[in-house]
Amino acid sequence: MKKLPSKPSLFLFLLLCLSVSSSSFTQIIFQKPLSPRNASYDMDVKLNTETKTIDGFETLHWKNLSNDFISELRFHLYLNAFKNTKSTFMKESGGQLRGINIDESETNSWGWTDVLSMKIQNGEDLTNKIKFIHPDDDNADDQTVISVPLSKSIKPGETVNIDIKFKSKLPKIFARTGFADNFFLVGQWFPKIGVYEFPGIRYATKGEWNCHQFHANSEFYADFGVYNVKITLPQKYIVGAVGIQTGEKKNSDGTKTLTFHAEDVIDFAWTASPIFKIAEATWKHVKIKVLLQPEHFSQAERHTQSAIYALEYFSEHVGKYPYPNLTIVDPPLRGLGAAGMEYPTFITAGCLWGMPEGIRFTEDVVIHEFGHNYFMGMLASNEFEEAFLDEGFNTYMECRIMDHYYGKNTSFFNLAGYHFGDLQSQRNSYVGMNDPKIAEDYRPAWGYQDGGYGSITYSKTATWMTTLDRLVGRNTMDEIMKTYFDRWSFKHPCAKNFIDIVNEIVKKKYGNKFGDNMNWFFDEVLYGSDICDYKLANISVKNVTPPIGVYDSAGTKLFYRYHSNKGKDIYHSKVSVYRLGEVIMPVDILVHFDNGKDTLATWNGKDRTFDLEFTKPEKVVWAKVDPENKILMDVNLNNNSFTTEPPGSPARKYVTKFIFWVENLMTSISMIF
Ligand SMILES: [Zn+2]
């Protein structure tokens, strides 16, 4: 067992020497195990670049971590989602994902995986026992999950080694995987064991397989392992993959065999193209490699610099990036269906030739996909069932990073006098929805048949995470995120695990300031679907100056003396705030008087209406609910303030509208990434 050396370049050299001298799979342990490593794969695969097929052999080393005797195994065959129009994925998606359609006209467009044989080493041949199952729906035609019954149960703590021969046909790039001409992005491509959840993992009360069918909108869920992968393909191809390359051997038939090694990862994906141009950079212990389309080479630094920002920010605010490298793939225009995707240590970005610096798609996508290394890769939450824990939390961090390095009003778009920030854009994507109440955030990824997956899972989550951040303060939020990562990485946390940490840390910092716990917050923003909208409804000001002088009253003359505020009138000002949404948040109300002074009041936000009343020589001029903009969840910020002063120039209204239109347009364009 080796410790992680401080000089990665020397270390990579040593690894290369080791693997070249070894003819069999090289088991190189370069760091202490960070994860249980209970689903490890040794693979030997060959890519046929003409037929777009992979002939594969894998040995899965699977350890039963539970106390159960397990008599069935379940595997994902994700590529079968692209086999025909009867798969659950195709039925749900209608054959399109992120605005890109599958090309139904060619046989070559479709993809699939066949398991040719499956055998436990020194044990049972399982090949003829494999059957397709559909645990999520009654679609008998879906072939994305197989069940394999075992004659002999796997005992608690036992490891089985299973040899699997398979053939995969890659689809024409669609839904993150496949080929475009001679570019390959090989993802979700091999028979992959599901997660056996047992008490202690997420909500499990008894041991059972969590192995969902491949759905539109849904991503993945897998256990951790060590991967040793040999890839054989024509010599002219340049390859990038999860992990580090540990060997290269030229074969006499014009092919070469590359070896890759990865530890404590949940997946393995790779890319190949004969025309990649390579850019490299280093940040601390991390080697960054960008595989670019030649015409994008001038944008290499945008990729490396944004990756460095993400590495730096995550390391400081969430936790250490433990891997020695990061590979970034820039897909060709025809392969944009593979852009913006994440695998451990290996991400795909997306850029266009000549993209002006002020349009930061590339930076945004690099930072976003990098962040998945934390939420998808190391925390490895269940993306099928709790996608917001990955996409939403990651979008929240992406906004923080983008706004930190590129300016909160300019981070996403800054061109020709128009500008807006990433967080602003994410919030718009939520509040700009036709019906933001269409779904609550907490539902399986395939539960958004009526829409809203992107705007809720990504944008609404980022919006409520920012609201939480602003309510409890940045330092407390950082402590929450660090604790969550520290306590739960490599363990598959669920929403409840996160909420428990929020409750614990908020209680420690604030006692009962926010109530007994923060469950109310999550009930509203995560489990509920209603909206938050506080409105500063009205300000009324009445002169209530007591009378002075002599007045007749029932035959007598009454004399009213000068009151204490001699020469000054007294006013009764009433500030009215409405709660128009069902979501309840504590809110501040800032009241400004005509002597230039302010008063800040706090309201628990619970009743439908709330009045603040003042009787004093000063008149209220304007008031604002949530003046620090903590409650980003508030869907209408335009009704948050009210002034008794005459309205300003109407032009401002149109400017705001125009910017909103531009923002929505840009958000739509960005969806293809
Ligand atoms: Zn994402």
XYZ file of C-alpha atoms and ligand atoms in Angstrom:
674
model
C 0.000 0.000 0.000
C 1.457 3.320 -1.077
C 0.682 6.713 0.318
C -0.202 9.509 -2.035
C 3.108 11.110 -2.980
C 3.442 14.839 -2.968
C 4.865 15.009 -6.483
C 2.216 13.663 -8.862
C 4.445 13.762 -11.950
C 7.058 11.497 -10.418
C 4.293 9.308 -9.148
C 2.685 8.961 -12.571
C 6.067 8.016 -14.013
C 6.454 5.297 -11.393
C 2.988 4.002 -12.139
C 3.786 3.870 -15.830
C 6.936 1.807 -15.172
C 4.994 -0.546 -12.928
C 2.223 -1.189 -15.381
C 4.450 -1.585 -18.430
C 6.356 -4.331 -16.646
C 3.173 -6.184 -15.809
C 1.245 -8.234 -18.294
C -1.832 -8.900 -16.191
C -4.157 -6.389 -14.534
C -2.137 -4.201 -12.275
C -3.635 -3.648 -8.875
C -2.114 -0.348 -7.906
C -3.245 1.138 -4.664
C -2.202 4.765 -4.624
C -4.029 5.863 -1.553
C -5.638 4.450 1.524
C -9.147 3.298 0.661
C -11.570 6.170 1.067
C -14.598 4.053 0.318
C -15.810 0.481 0.984
C -14.626 -0.541 -2.535
C -17.261 -3.249 -2.683
C -17.961 -3.029 -6.435
C -14.653 -3.178 -8.319
C -14.145 -4.009 -11.949
C -11.291 -5.365 -14.034
C -12.127 -4.894 -17.681
C -10.604 -5.740 -21.015
C -12.501 -4.136 -23.860
C -12.046 -3.509 -27.534
C -13.642 -0.681 -29.486
C -14.497 -1.324 -33.100
C -14.532 2.204 -34.491
C -16.284 1.101 -37.700
C -19.235 -0.787 -36.218
C -19.314 1.429 -33.093
C -19.340 -1.648 -30.921
C -17.400 -2.733 -27.877
C -16.450 -6.326 -27.226
C -15.997 -6.442 -23.501
C -14.946 -8.709 -20.734
C -15.252 -7.693 -17.117
C -14.595 -9.309 -13.791
C -16.736 -7.778 -11.113
C -15.465 -8.140 -7.561
C -18.538 -7.637 -5.446
C -18.590 -7.761 -1.677
C -21.714 -8.300 0.359
C -21.498 -5.544 2.980
C -24.831 -6.416 4.579
C -25.768 -9.001 7.180
C -28.030 -10.727 4.668
C -27.601 -13.915 2.685
C -28.121 -12.597 -0.830
C -29.626 -14.910 -3.397
C -30.121 -12.531 -6.307
C -27.958 -9.990 -8.095
C -29.213 -7.064 -10.122
C -27.423 -5.207 -12.879
C -28.025 -2.127 -14.971
C -27.784 -2.440 -18.743
C -28.192 1.262 -19.348
C -27.509 1.245 -23.094
C -30.655 -0.804 -23.666
C -32.553 2.433 -23.012
C -31.511 3.344 -26.555
C -32.382 -0.002 -28.116
C -35.830 0.880 -29.434
C -38.826 3.114 -28.853
C -40.372 0.698 -26.363
C -37.802 1.269 -23.625
C -38.990 3.199 -20.598
C -36.433 5.912 -21.329
C -37.673 6.417 -24.884
C -41.338 6.300 -23.876
C -40.810 8.889 -21.157
C -38.516 11.166 -23.145
C -40.246 10.898 -26.491
C -36.771 10.347 -27.906
C -35.347 13.688 -26.939
C -33.147 14.883 -24.131
C -32.037 18.434 -23.438
C -33.421 19.536 -26.783
C -31.542 16.914 -28.796
C -33.433 14.132 -30.567
C -32.368 10.594 -31.210
C -31.940 10.042 -34.942
C -34.485 7.307 -35.621
C -33.730 7.041 -39.326
C -30.587 4.925 -39.115
C -30.047 1.459 -37.698
C -26.732 2.756 -36.479
C -28.411 5.343 -34.235
C -29.561 2.822 -31.682
C -27.556 1.368 -28.829
C -27.721 -1.715 -26.674
C -25.785 -4.085 -24.419
C -25.956 -7.866 -24.616
C -24.634 -10.018 -21.802
C -23.055 -12.971 -23.623
C -22.047 -14.909 -20.554
C -21.936 -14.528 -16.801
C -20.192 -16.911 -14.449
C -19.094 -16.817 -10.824
C -15.413 -17.771 -10.649
C -15.149 -21.306 -9.233
C -18.926 -21.350 -9.140
C -22.177 -21.231 -10.979
C -22.685 -20.323 -14.646
C -25.434 -17.713 -14.498
C -25.812 -17.020 -18.214
C -29.109 -18.830 -18.675
C -30.634 -17.482 -15.492
C -30.535 -13.826 -16.500
C -33.942 -12.203 -16.855
C -35.095 -8.664 -17.515
C -37.081 -7.053 -14.737
C -38.867 -3.697 -14.451
C -38.956 -2.702 -10.816
C -40.293 0.817 -11.529
C -43.054 0.346 -14.055
C -44.933 -2.412 -15.846
C -43.091 -1.933 -19.111
C -42.295 -5.521 -20.078
C -40.267 -4.217 -23.039
C -37.731 -2.353 -20.948
C -34.389 -4.147 -20.838
C -32.328 -1.806 -18.682
C -32.271 -3.972 -15.531
C -31.508 -7.662 -15.193
C -32.042 -9.981 -12.273
C -29.755 -12.943 -11.763
C -30.925 -15.543 -9.224
C -28.170 -17.472 -7.466
C -28.329 -21.115 -6.436
C -25.944 -20.431 -3.603
C -26.424 -17.288 -1.511
C -23.615 -14.812 -1.002
C -22.820 -14.765 2.698
C -22.416 -11.582 4.784
C -18.897 -10.242 4.192
C -18.257 -12.607 1.277
C -16.772 -11.378 -2.008
C -17.752 -12.972 -5.298
C -15.792 -12.594 -8.520
C -18.050 -12.675 -11.524
C -16.778 -12.969 -15.103
C -19.038 -11.240 -17.586
C -18.652 -11.219 -21.338
C -20.660 -8.532 -23.073
C -21.087 -6.672 -26.312
C -22.213 -3.075 -26.402
C -23.336 -1.098 -29.407
C -22.973 2.647 -28.880
C -25.811 4.876 -30.041
C -25.285 7.863 -32.248
C -24.622 10.423 -29.521
C -27.747 10.860 -27.499
C -28.405 11.421 -23.835
C -24.737 11.780 -22.928
C -23.304 8.701 -24.615
C -22.336 7.350 -28.027
C -20.453 8.347 -31.145
C -20.433 11.292 -33.538
C -18.325 10.508 -36.609
C -15.011 9.453 -35.078
C -15.635 10.995 -31.661
C -16.656 8.551 -28.929
C -17.975 9.303 -25.492
C -18.408 5.919 -23.887
C -20.677 6.180 -20.858
C -23.171 3.809 -19.185
C -21.698 1.138 -21.387
C -20.986 -1.975 -19.338
C -23.086 -4.337 -17.184
C -23.049 -2.580 -13.841
C -24.225 -3.954 -10.545
C -26.932 -2.062 -8.612
C -26.662 -0.942 -5.014
C -27.750 -3.378 -2.319
C -29.117 -1.035 0.347
C -29.299 -2.305 3.904
C -30.092 -0.645 7.256
C -27.638 2.225 7.695
C -27.818 3.267 4.044
C -30.368 5.992 3.350
C -33.863 4.960 4.434
C -33.398 1.186 4.280
C -35.110 -0.770 7.033
C -34.246 -4.104 5.455
C -31.762 -5.141 2.805
C -32.899 -4.832 -0.800
C -31.626 -3.967 -4.247
C -31.851 -0.397 -5.400
C -31.466 -0.865 -9.132
C -33.797 1.358 -11.091
C -34.581 1.218 -14.770
C -33.018 3.932 -16.897
C -35.488 6.794 -17.069
C -35.608 10.046 -18.970
C -34.369 12.794 -16.612
C -32.734 10.289 -14.361
C -29.086 9.754 -13.756
C -27.388 7.025 -11.807
C -26.558 5.382 -8.494
C -23.686 3.018 -7.851
C -21.298 1.646 -5.255
C -17.605 2.446 -4.991
C -14.747 0.438 -6.290
C -11.371 0.170 -7.948
C -11.371 0.028 -11.727
C -8.616 -1.447 -13.883
C -9.595 -1.043 -17.500
C -7.726 -2.107 -20.621
C -8.997 -0.410 -23.752
C -7.926 -1.593 -27.194
C -8.582 0.609 -30.205
C -6.822 1.893 -33.373
C -3.483 3.510 -32.667
C -4.407 6.923 -34.062
C -7.013 7.526 -31.334
C -6.343 9.806 -28.378
C -8.108 8.559 -25.251
C -9.171 10.088 -21.956
C -10.906 8.238 -19.137
C -11.886 8.133 -15.490
C -8.763 7.664 -13.376
C -5.178 7.748 -14.572
C -3.543 6.077 -17.526
C -1.074 3.499 -16.297
C 0.034 1.795 -19.481
C 0.153 1.793 -23.264
C 1.094 -1.078 -25.525
C 1.151 -1.097 -29.341
C -0.288 -4.219 -30.940
C 0.796 -5.730 -34.257
C -2.654 -5.385 -35.825
C -2.514 -1.582 -35.815
C -4.307 -1.240 -32.507
C -3.003 -0.227 -29.131
C -4.034 -1.187 -25.615
C -4.238 1.497 -22.965
C -4.627 0.742 -19.284
C -6.488 2.959 -16.843
C -6.729 2.758 -13.091
C -9.164 4.500 -10.750
C -9.839 4.128 -7.040
C -12.834 4.980 -4.892
C -15.039 5.829 -7.853
C -18.560 4.807 -8.745
C -18.280 4.657 -12.506
C -15.985 4.443 -15.473
C -16.419 6.365 -18.725
C -13.989 7.218 -21.494
C -13.595 9.142 -24.696
C -11.664 8.636 -27.909
C -11.018 10.759 -30.958
C -8.128 10.954 -33.422
C -8.191 14.750 -33.507
C -8.165 15.875 -29.872
C -5.659 18.568 -29.041
C -4.425 18.379 -25.470
C -4.004 21.256 -23.033
C -2.659 20.716 -19.540
C -2.438 22.592 -16.264
C -1.714 21.782 -12.646
C -3.365 22.898 -9.450
C -1.634 21.713 -6.301
C -1.697 17.893 -6.501
C -4.178 17.802 -9.389
C -3.127 17.374 -13.027
C -5.740 18.847 -15.337
C -5.931 17.620 -18.899
C -8.301 19.082 -21.488
C -9.062 17.123 -24.655
C -10.164 19.788 -27.088
C -11.556 19.942 -30.558
C -8.690 21.515 -32.594
C -10.816 24.528 -33.565
C -11.435 25.243 -29.859
C -7.813 25.148 -28.818
C -7.717 28.910 -28.303
C -10.242 28.361 -25.487
C -8.068 25.930 -23.569
C -7.351 28.379 -20.786
C -11.031 29.044 -20.187
C -11.351 25.349 -19.379
C -8.271 25.048 -17.175
C -8.789 28.326 -15.327
C -12.416 27.617 -14.475
C -11.455 24.098 -13.350
C -8.801 25.609 -11.084
C -11.365 28.030 -9.631
C -13.701 25.111 -8.924
C -10.948 23.021 -7.344
C -9.840 25.925 -5.196
C -13.339 26.882 -4.064
C -14.551 23.365 -3.323
C -11.382 22.569 -1.404
C -11.840 25.637 0.747
C -15.593 25.483 1.293
C -16.579 21.807 1.057
C -13.625 19.428 1.293
C -10.476 18.141 -0.320
C -10.460 16.764 -3.863
C -8.606 13.518 -3.193
C -7.948 12.353 -6.747
C -4.662 13.048 -8.564
C -6.205 14.296 -11.786
C -9.127 15.719 -13.711
C -9.844 15.159 -17.401
C -12.095 17.556 -19.298
C -13.532 16.591 -22.678
C -14.682 19.123 -25.238
C -17.140 17.338 -27.567
C -17.547 18.316 -31.227
C -20.586 20.270 -32.375
C -22.217 17.110 -33.715
C -21.589 15.426 -30.375
C -23.102 18.089 -28.139
C -25.467 15.465 -26.743
C -22.415 14.298 -24.789
C -21.595 17.775 -23.481
C -22.071 18.773 -19.871
C -21.753 15.389 -18.264
C -19.956 14.172 -15.217
C -18.036 11.097 -14.217
C -15.521 10.777 -11.403
C -12.338 12.686 -12.351
C -13.697 12.942 -15.897
C -16.149 15.538 -17.175
C -17.432 16.773 -20.482
C -17.772 20.499 -21.066
C -18.919 22.280 -24.208
C -17.834 25.320 -26.127
C -18.287 26.930 -29.482
C -15.655 28.481 -31.661
C -15.374 32.209 -31.132
C -17.542 32.319 -28.034
C -16.956 35.785 -26.547
C -15.456 35.903 -23.052
C -18.591 37.620 -21.747
C -20.702 34.528 -22.464
C -19.455 32.112 -19.858
C -21.085 28.843 -20.943
C -17.781 27.040 -20.947
C -16.756 28.228 -17.500
C -20.230 27.502 -16.170
C -20.305 23.971 -17.506
C -16.752 23.151 -16.360
C -17.475 24.433 -12.851
C -20.815 22.636 -12.732
C -19.534 19.293 -13.961
C -16.496 19.478 -11.731
C -18.754 19.982 -8.709
C -20.430 16.664 -9.451
C -17.223 14.992 -8.347
C -18.383 15.899 -4.858
C -22.128 15.333 -4.945
C -22.437 12.593 -7.571
C -18.953 11.121 -7.223
C -17.922 11.127 -3.588
C -21.155 11.646 -1.702
C -22.741 9.470 -4.377
C -26.343 10.162 -3.507
C -29.117 8.295 -5.256
C -29.692 10.350 -8.385
C -32.741 8.323 -9.361
C -34.646 9.058 -6.183
C -33.125 12.251 -4.776
C -31.681 14.059 -7.783
C -31.700 17.428 -6.010
C -28.985 16.196 -3.630
C -26.728 16.040 -6.633
C -27.939 18.445 -9.310
C -29.473 20.978 -6.936
C -26.696 21.143 -4.368
C -24.201 21.232 -7.199
C -26.018 24.092 -8.906
C -26.014 26.009 -5.623
C -22.221 25.607 -5.388
C -21.812 26.407 -9.096
C -23.589 29.742 -8.557
C -21.381 30.536 -5.574
C -18.232 29.826 -7.564
C -19.339 31.622 -10.714
C -20.487 34.687 -8.788
C -17.358 34.693 -6.623
C -14.885 34.650 -9.500
C -16.780 36.405 -12.269
C -18.946 38.877 -10.343
C -22.448 38.403 -9.017
C -24.040 40.594 -11.662
C -21.824 39.506 -14.534
C -20.856 35.887 -13.961
C -23.079 34.286 -16.558
C -23.445 36.944 -19.213
C -21.599 40.200 -19.652
C -21.732 41.541 -23.146
C -22.784 44.663 -25.006
C -23.999 46.421 -21.898
C -26.170 43.563 -20.709
C -25.124 41.447 -17.812
C -26.439 39.033 -15.258
C -25.063 36.576 -12.774
C -25.378 32.824 -12.499
C -27.480 32.834 -9.353
C -29.792 35.434 -10.889
C -30.153 33.183 -13.894
C -30.906 30.097 -11.779
C -33.478 31.971 -9.729
C -35.130 33.189 -12.923
C -35.316 29.659 -14.195
C -37.371 28.782 -11.090
C -39.534 31.880 -10.619
C -39.973 32.286 -14.381
C -41.669 28.882 -14.644
C -45.208 28.941 -15.935
C -46.256 27.120 -12.818
C -43.603 26.811 -10.149
C -46.031 24.686 -8.104
C -46.091 21.898 -10.688
C -44.013 19.559 -8.532
C -42.275 19.476 -5.219
C -38.522 19.036 -5.215
C -38.674 15.720 -3.401
C -39.788 13.187 -5.964
C -38.020 10.633 -8.156
C -36.375 11.995 -11.281
C -38.923 10.192 -13.444
C -41.810 11.790 -11.546
C -41.683 14.990 -13.581
C -43.760 13.739 -16.495
C -45.565 17.061 -16.596
C -42.330 19.017 -16.683
C -40.297 21.053 -14.301
C -37.418 18.627 -13.728
C -34.694 21.148 -14.612
C -36.299 24.203 -13.069
C -37.181 22.417 -9.836
C -34.336 19.960 -9.301
C -31.564 22.342 -10.336
C -32.853 25.874 -10.047
C -35.362 25.718 -7.239
C -32.908 23.754 -5.114
C -30.166 26.312 -5.784
C -32.645 29.031 -4.850
C -33.700 27.472 -1.547
C -30.150 26.465 -0.677
C -29.186 30.119 -1.147
C -32.154 31.133 1.011
C -30.927 28.777 3.739
C -27.415 30.153 3.293
C -28.652 33.732 3.773
C -30.896 32.881 6.724
C -28.197 31.102 8.712
C -25.210 33.055 7.356
C -22.334 32.002 5.119
C -20.056 30.730 7.890
C -22.758 28.462 9.257
C -23.629 27.291 5.749
C -20.007 26.431 5.072
C -19.905 24.449 8.293
C -23.039 22.598 7.165
C -21.561 21.727 3.763
C -18.200 20.707 5.191
C -19.796 18.534 7.850
C -22.079 16.925 5.284
C -19.132 16.108 3.030
C -16.861 15.018 5.836
C -19.410 12.782 7.507
C -21.113 11.318 4.472
C -18.698 11.118 1.568
C -18.334 7.565 0.220
C -21.472 6.525 2.154
C -24.535 7.400 -0.004
C -26.317 10.029 2.128
C -30.009 10.872 1.767
C -31.967 14.073 2.353
C -32.609 13.150 5.965
C -28.870 12.898 6.646
C -28.412 16.435 5.326
C -31.381 17.832 7.268
C -30.059 16.265 10.490
C -26.771 18.123 9.977
C -28.562 21.420 9.305
C -30.591 20.951 12.502
C -27.528 20.087 14.529
C -25.402 22.997 13.368
C -28.142 25.632 13.405
C -29.094 24.576 16.944
C -25.473 24.782 18.040
C -25.057 28.275 16.560
C -28.436 29.841 17.134
C -30.250 27.835 19.836
C -33.968 28.216 19.218
C -33.805 31.320 17.033
C -35.331 29.416 14.098
C -37.517 27.147 16.232
C -36.815 23.717 17.707
C -35.268 22.648 14.437
C -35.231 23.574 10.751
C -37.667 20.873 9.657
C -40.251 23.558 8.880
C -37.889 24.950 6.248
C -37.488 21.632 4.442
C -41.203 20.855 4.750
C -41.834 23.976 2.724
C -39.019 24.130 0.211
C -38.250 20.455 -0.351
C -41.353 18.426 0.467
C -43.863 21.155 -0.376
C -44.599 22.669 -3.750
C -46.097 26.007 -2.859
C -44.501 29.363 -3.434
C -43.160 32.083 -1.220
C -44.338 35.625 -1.883
C -44.253 38.460 0.597
C -45.665 41.758 -0.529
C -45.165 45.199 0.949
C -48.781 46.026 0.303
C -49.350 49.522 1.528
C -48.149 52.502 3.531
C -50.685 54.906 4.945
C -49.713 58.128 6.684
C -52.235 60.233 8.696
C -51.639 63.505 10.418
C -52.685 62.966 14.050
C -51.283 66.170 15.478
C -53.228 66.998 18.673
C -55.278 70.215 18.325
C -54.156 73.493 19.962
C -56.013 76.760 20.761
C -59.499 77.495 22.163
C -62.511 75.312 21.271
C -66.207 75.574 22.257
C -67.523 72.485 23.909
C -71.032 72.322 25.459
C -71.020 76.006 26.293
C -67.523 76.136 27.709
C -64.305 77.191 26.127
C -61.590 74.580 26.184
C -57.991 75.564 25.843
C -55.587 73.074 24.220
C -51.976 73.821 24.992
C -49.003 73.429 22.757
C -48.048 69.770 22.746
C -44.584 68.561 23.475
C -43.530 68.542 19.822
C -44.111 72.193 19.561
C -44.373 73.334 15.991
C -44.235 69.830 14.632
C -47.025 67.696 13.330
C -47.478 64.140 14.499
C -48.149 61.336 12.012
C -49.547 57.879 12.283
C -47.869 55.663 9.699
C -49.022 52.144 8.986
C -46.935 49.693 6.957
C -48.848 46.616 5.758
C -47.183 43.407 4.611
C -49.076 40.485 3.039
C -48.151 36.854 2.771
C -49.450 35.777 -0.651
C -47.808 32.366 -0.840
C -48.218 29.341 1.424
C -44.515 29.181 2.185
C -43.712 30.807 5.502
C -40.315 32.349 6.159
C -39.157 34.745 8.859
C -38.747 38.126 7.174
C -37.190 41.456 7.988
C -38.966 44.696 7.175
C -36.980 47.867 6.710
C -38.867 51.129 7.250
C -37.450 54.456 6.118
C -38.601 57.782 7.618
C -38.471 61.270 6.199
C -35.692 62.276 8.594
C -33.431 59.794 6.792
C -33.486 57.237 9.593
C -34.370 53.553 9.253
C -35.984 51.007 11.514
C -35.619 47.276 10.998
C -38.389 45.007 12.248
C -38.660 41.228 12.123
C -41.835 39.279 11.440
C -42.230 35.534 11.789
C -44.087 35.648 8.467
C -46.916 33.412 9.662
C -50.129 35.423 9.515
C -51.662 36.499 6.254
C -51.080 40.160 7.018
C -48.836 42.071 9.315
C -48.954 45.746 10.219
C -46.212 47.910 11.616
C -47.494 51.134 13.142
C -45.631 54.256 14.165
C -46.901 57.468 15.767
C -44.196 60.100 15.633
C -43.215 63.393 14.051
C -41.514 61.547 11.199
C -43.474 60.125 8.298
C -42.712 56.743 6.763
C -41.462 57.331 3.214
C -40.828 53.833 2.034
C -40.578 50.301 3.362
C -39.145 47.095 2.071
C -39.791 43.511 3.023
C -36.648 41.332 3.112
C -34.285 44.239 2.433
C -31.168 42.070 2.368
C -32.788 39.736 -0.130
C -32.295 36.707 2.072
C -35.466 35.007 0.920
C -34.444 34.307 -2.638
C -37.365 31.838 -2.754
C -39.727 34.818 -2.921
C -41.096 34.477 -6.435
C -41.938 38.138 -6.873
C -39.320 40.596 -5.725
C -41.020 43.473 -7.549
C -43.719 43.680 -4.866
C -41.264 43.703 -1.986
C -41.157 47.448 -1.554
C -43.577 50.339 -1.445
C -42.907 54.039 -1.521
C -45.085 57.069 -0.811
C -42.907 59.120 -3.125
C -43.981 59.732 -6.718
C -42.973 56.890 -9.044
C -39.730 57.184 -10.981
C -39.280 57.061 -14.720
C -41.304 54.280 -16.339
C -38.327 53.374 -18.525
C -36.875 51.277 -15.744
C -39.724 48.817 -15.967
C -39.008 48.095 -19.611
C -35.299 47.672 -18.985
C -36.053 45.048 -16.352
C -38.394 43.256 -18.698
C -35.883 43.251 -21.514
C -33.158 41.838 -19.315
C -35.528 39.131 -18.134
C -36.225 38.217 -21.746
C -32.510 38.035 -22.560
C -31.924 35.931 -19.471
C -34.587 33.449 -20.426
C -33.232 33.219 -23.940
C -29.731 32.552 -22.673
C -30.986 29.997 -20.178
C -32.733 28.145 -22.994
C -29.594 28.139 -25.110
C -27.581 26.915 -22.155
C -29.908 23.949 -21.767
C -28.172 22.246 -24.681
C -25.081 22.188 -22.583
Zn -25.341 18.518 -13.362
